[in-house]
Amino acid sequence: MKNKIRNALRTYTLPIGFAIFAIASAVRQLFPDSESVVILHHFQFIAGLGAGLMFAGAIYKILFRKNKNSSPEAARQLEIDEKDERNIRIKEKAGYASWHTTLIILVVMALIFVFINNPTGYWLAAGALVLHKIMLMIFTSIYNKKM
Amino acid sequence: MRNRLEEIRKQRNITQEELATTLEVSRQTIGSLENGRYNPSIILALKIARYFKMYVEEIFIYEEDI
């Protein structure tokens, strides 16, 4: 259980920090005159929190690698965990689920941007959706040839 | 698909950790296989069968939906 928590912290702290930082910064950029909206008021603080998490995640990864080099047993366990087929399957499934969730979020965001009359936001969200479809076609074609 | 992994492993007095180390998978994978939450790849099924010197069909039992 402890290992699970440690692995999760090592794997997800940096990307979650990055996501928070990116989203908060983007919202801040998209709503420059948001001073009157209470929640948006705090997005600078949230971006800072994301940056902090990114920093903590990077430090944790560096310390973990340093520690791993001093313990061959830990290194072997790490290698097993990384190559473990169930873990790989879990990552694939989680990736697929998060991909669907991201699509829904993008659609909702595009709609919100239409309603609040923010063309930049709308085109960014719609562009990301179109880009996603193009990437899907490209990767489908690549894996079709490979498998 | 159900399997007899737990039964066979216990018959031979092998711990989940030992089996996981030999097969180079995590202990959680062995646990999930034993309680039927996870079905192994063909490669892992063959590795398990080879480890116990048995046929795959003796360990993993495929049951078609009726």
PDB file of N, CA, C and O in Angstrom, chain A residues 1 3-4 76-77 80-81 83-87 89, chain B residues 21 24-26 28-29 32 37-41 44:
ATOM      1  N   MET A   1       0.828  -1.207   0.000  1.00  0.00           N
ATOM      2  CA  MET A   1       0.000   0.000   0.000  1.00  0.00           C
ATOM      3  C   MET A   1       0.865   1.262   0.000  1.00  0.00           C
ATOM      4  O   MET A   1       0.660   2.194  -0.754  1.00  0.00           O
ATOM      5  N   ASN A   3       3.962   1.426  -1.014  1.00  0.00           N
ATOM      6  CA  ASN A   3       4.631   1.508  -2.318  1.00  0.00           C
ATOM      7  C   ASN A   3       3.714   2.100  -3.369  1.00  0.00           C
ATOM      8  O   ASN A   3       4.163   2.869  -4.220  1.00  0.00           O
ATOM      9  N   LYS A   4       2.427   1.711  -3.296  1.00  0.00           N
ATOM     10  CA  LYS A   4       1.442   2.210  -4.261  1.00  0.00           C
ATOM     11  C   LYS A   4       1.346   3.730  -4.166  1.00  0.00           C
ATOM     12  O   LYS A   4       1.342   4.438  -5.168  1.00  0.00           O
ATOM     13  N   ARG A  76      15.504  -3.167  -9.116  1.00  0.00           N
ATOM     14  CA  ARG A  76      14.907  -4.354  -9.759  1.00  0.00           C
ATOM     15  C   ARG A  76      13.377  -4.323  -9.628  1.00  0.00           C
ATOM     16  O   ARG A  76      12.665  -4.608 -10.577  1.00  0.00           O
ATOM     17  N   GLN A  77      12.916  -3.955  -8.411  1.00  0.00           N
ATOM     18  CA  GLN A  77      11.474  -3.887  -8.190  1.00  0.00           C
ATOM     19  C   GLN A  77      10.836  -2.839  -9.095  1.00  0.00           C
ATOM     20  O   GLN A  77       9.768  -3.057  -9.666  1.00  0.00           O
ATOM     21  N   ILE A  80      10.582  -4.251 -12.572  1.00  0.00           N
ATOM     22  CA  ILE A  80       9.467  -5.208 -12.646  1.00  0.00           C
ATOM     23  C   ILE A  80       8.143  -4.453 -12.722  1.00  0.00           C
ATOM     24  O   ILE A  80       7.288  -4.760 -13.553  1.00  0.00           O
ATOM     25  N   ASP A  81       7.990  -3.442 -11.860  1.00  0.00           N
ATOM     26  CA  ASP A  81       6.741  -2.656 -11.844  1.00  0.00           C
ATOM     27  C   ASP A  81       6.502  -1.951 -13.172  1.00  0.00           C
ATOM     28  O   ASP A  81       5.367  -1.822 -13.621  1.00  0.00           O
ATOM     29  N   LYS A  83       7.620  -2.957 -16.163  1.00  0.00           N
ATOM     30  CA  LYS A  83       7.372  -3.896 -17.255  1.00  0.00           C
ATOM     31  C   LYS A  83       6.174  -4.807 -16.996  1.00  0.00           C
ATOM     32  O   LYS A  83       5.772  -5.563 -17.870  1.00  0.00           O
ATOM     33  N   ASP A  84       5.621  -4.727 -15.795  1.00  0.00           N
ATOM     34  CA  ASP A  84       4.521  -5.610 -15.410  1.00  0.00           C
ATOM     35  C   ASP A  84       3.322  -5.409 -16.350  1.00  0.00           C
ATOM     36  O   ASP A  84       2.855  -4.289 -16.547  1.00  0.00           O
ATOM     37  N   GLU A  85       2.860  -6.534 -16.949  1.00  0.00           N
ATOM     38  CA  GLU A  85       1.826  -6.402 -17.986  1.00  0.00           C
ATOM     39  C   GLU A  85       0.507  -5.850 -17.445  1.00  0.00           C
ATOM     40  O   GLU A  85      -0.203  -5.142 -18.147  1.00  0.00           O
ATOM     41  N   ARG A  86       0.185  -6.171 -16.171  1.00  0.00           N
ATOM     42  CA  ARG A  86      -1.061  -5.638 -15.593  1.00  0.00           C
ATOM     43  C   ARG A  86      -0.947  -4.130 -15.432  1.00  0.00           C
ATOM     44  O   ARG A  86      -1.889  -3.387 -15.731  1.00  0.00           O
ATOM     45  N   ASN A  87       0.227  -3.662 -14.962  1.00  0.00           N
ATOM     46  CA  ASN A  87       0.418  -2.212 -14.809  1.00  0.00           C
ATOM     47  C   ASN A  87       0.316  -1.510 -16.161  1.00  0.00           C
ATOM     48  O   ASN A  87      -0.269  -0.432 -16.260  1.00  0.00           O
ATOM     49  N   ARG A  89      -1.377  -2.570 -18.761  1.00  0.00           N
ATOM     50  CA  ARG A  89      -2.803  -2.611 -19.158  1.00  0.00           C
ATOM     51  C   ARG A  89      -3.597  -1.539 -18.397  1.00  0.00           C
ATOM     52  O   ARG A  89      -4.454  -0.874 -18.965  1.00  0.00           O
TER      53      ARG A  89
ATOM     54  N   THR B  21       8.351 -12.888  -8.296  1.00  0.00           N
ATOM     55  CA  THR B  21       9.769 -12.629  -8.580  1.00  0.00           C
ATOM     56  C   THR B  21      10.261 -13.517  -9.718  1.00  0.00           C
ATOM     57  O   THR B  21      10.936 -13.047 -10.638  1.00  0.00           O
ATOM     58  N   GLU B  24       8.807 -12.425 -12.935  1.00  0.00           N
ATOM     59  CA  GLU B  24       9.120 -11.008 -13.195  1.00  0.00           C
ATOM     60  C   GLU B  24       7.855 -10.162 -13.416  1.00  0.00           C
ATOM     61  O   GLU B  24       7.745  -9.429 -14.396  1.00  0.00           O
ATOM     62  N   VAL B  25       6.902 -10.388 -12.526  1.00  0.00           N
ATOM     63  CA  VAL B  25       5.700  -9.538 -12.507  1.00  0.00           C
ATOM     64  C   VAL B  25       5.519  -9.040 -11.073  1.00  0.00           C
ATOM     65  O   VAL B  25       6.222  -9.489 -10.170  1.00  0.00           O
ATOM     66  N   SER B  26       4.586  -8.108 -10.881  1.00  0.00           N
ATOM     67  CA  SER B  26       4.376  -7.612  -9.518  1.00  0.00           C
ATOM     68  C   SER B  26       3.520  -8.611  -8.720  1.00  0.00           C
ATOM     69  O   SER B  26       2.790  -9.419  -9.307  1.00  0.00           O
ATOM     70  N   GLN B  28       1.024  -7.900  -7.013  1.00  0.00           N
ATOM     71  CA  GLN B  28      -0.383  -7.539  -7.243  1.00  0.00           C
ATOM     72  C   GLN B  28      -0.946  -8.279  -8.458  1.00  0.00           C
ATOM     73  O   GLN B  28      -2.120  -8.629  -8.484  1.00  0.00           O
ATOM     74  N   THR B  29      -0.097  -8.487  -9.457  1.00  0.00           N
ATOM     75  CA  THR B  29      -0.554  -9.201 -10.663  1.00  0.00           C
ATOM     76  C   THR B  29      -0.934 -10.639 -10.307  1.00  0.00           C
ATOM     77  O   THR B  29      -1.964 -11.148 -10.744  1.00  0.00           O
ATOM     78  N   SER B  32      -4.199 -10.548  -8.436  1.00  0.00           N
ATOM     79  CA  SER B  32      -5.334 -10.289  -9.346  1.00  0.00           C
ATOM     80  C   SER B  32      -5.652 -11.505 -10.209  1.00  0.00           C
ATOM     81  O   SER B  32      -6.818 -11.774 -10.505  1.00  0.00           O
ATOM     82  N   ARG B  37      -9.625 -11.317 -11.212  1.00  0.00           N
ATOM     83  CA  ARG B  37      -9.892  -9.950 -11.664  1.00  0.00           C
ATOM     84  C   ARG B  37      -9.143  -9.634 -12.952  1.00  0.00           C
ATOM     85  O   ARG B  37      -9.478  -8.717 -13.663  1.00  0.00           O
ATOM     86  N   TYR B  38      -8.075 -10.395 -13.209  1.00  0.00           N
ATOM     87  CA  TYR B  38      -7.235 -10.090 -14.362  1.00  0.00           C
ATOM     88  C   TYR B  38      -6.908 -11.380 -15.116  1.00  0.00           C
ATOM     89  O   TYR B  38      -6.566 -12.396 -14.501  1.00  0.00           O
ATOM     90  N   ASN B  39      -7.048 -11.320 -16.439  1.00  0.00           N
ATOM     91  CA  ASN B  39      -6.675 -12.464 -17.280  1.00  0.00           C
ATOM     92  C   ASN B  39      -5.293 -12.201 -17.885  1.00  0.00           C
ATOM     93  O   ASN B  39      -5.057 -11.132 -18.429  1.00  0.00           O
ATOM     94  N   PRO B  40      -4.410 -13.200 -17.807  1.00  0.00           N
ATOM     95  CA  PRO B  40      -3.035 -12.946 -18.260  1.00  0.00           C
ATOM     96  C   PRO B  40      -2.922 -12.923 -19.776  1.00  0.00           C
ATOM     97  O   PRO B  40      -3.787 -13.438 -20.492  1.00  0.00           O
ATOM     98  N   SER B  41      -1.813 -12.343 -20.252  1.00  0.00           N
ATOM     99  CA  SER B  41      -1.502 -12.434 -21.678  1.00  0.00           C
ATOM    100  C   SER B  41      -1.106 -13.880 -21.971  1.00  0.00           C
ATOM    101  O   SER B  41      -0.829 -14.662 -21.044  1.00  0.00           O
ATOM    102  N   LEU B  44       2.349 -14.588 -20.504  1.00  0.00           N
ATOM    103  CA  LEU B  44       2.393 -14.829 -19.056  1.00  0.00           C
ATOM    104  C   LEU B  44       1.760 -16.185 -18.713  1.00  0.00           C
ATOM    105  O   LEU B  44       2.270 -16.909 -17.851  1.00  0.00           O
TER     106      LEU B  44
END
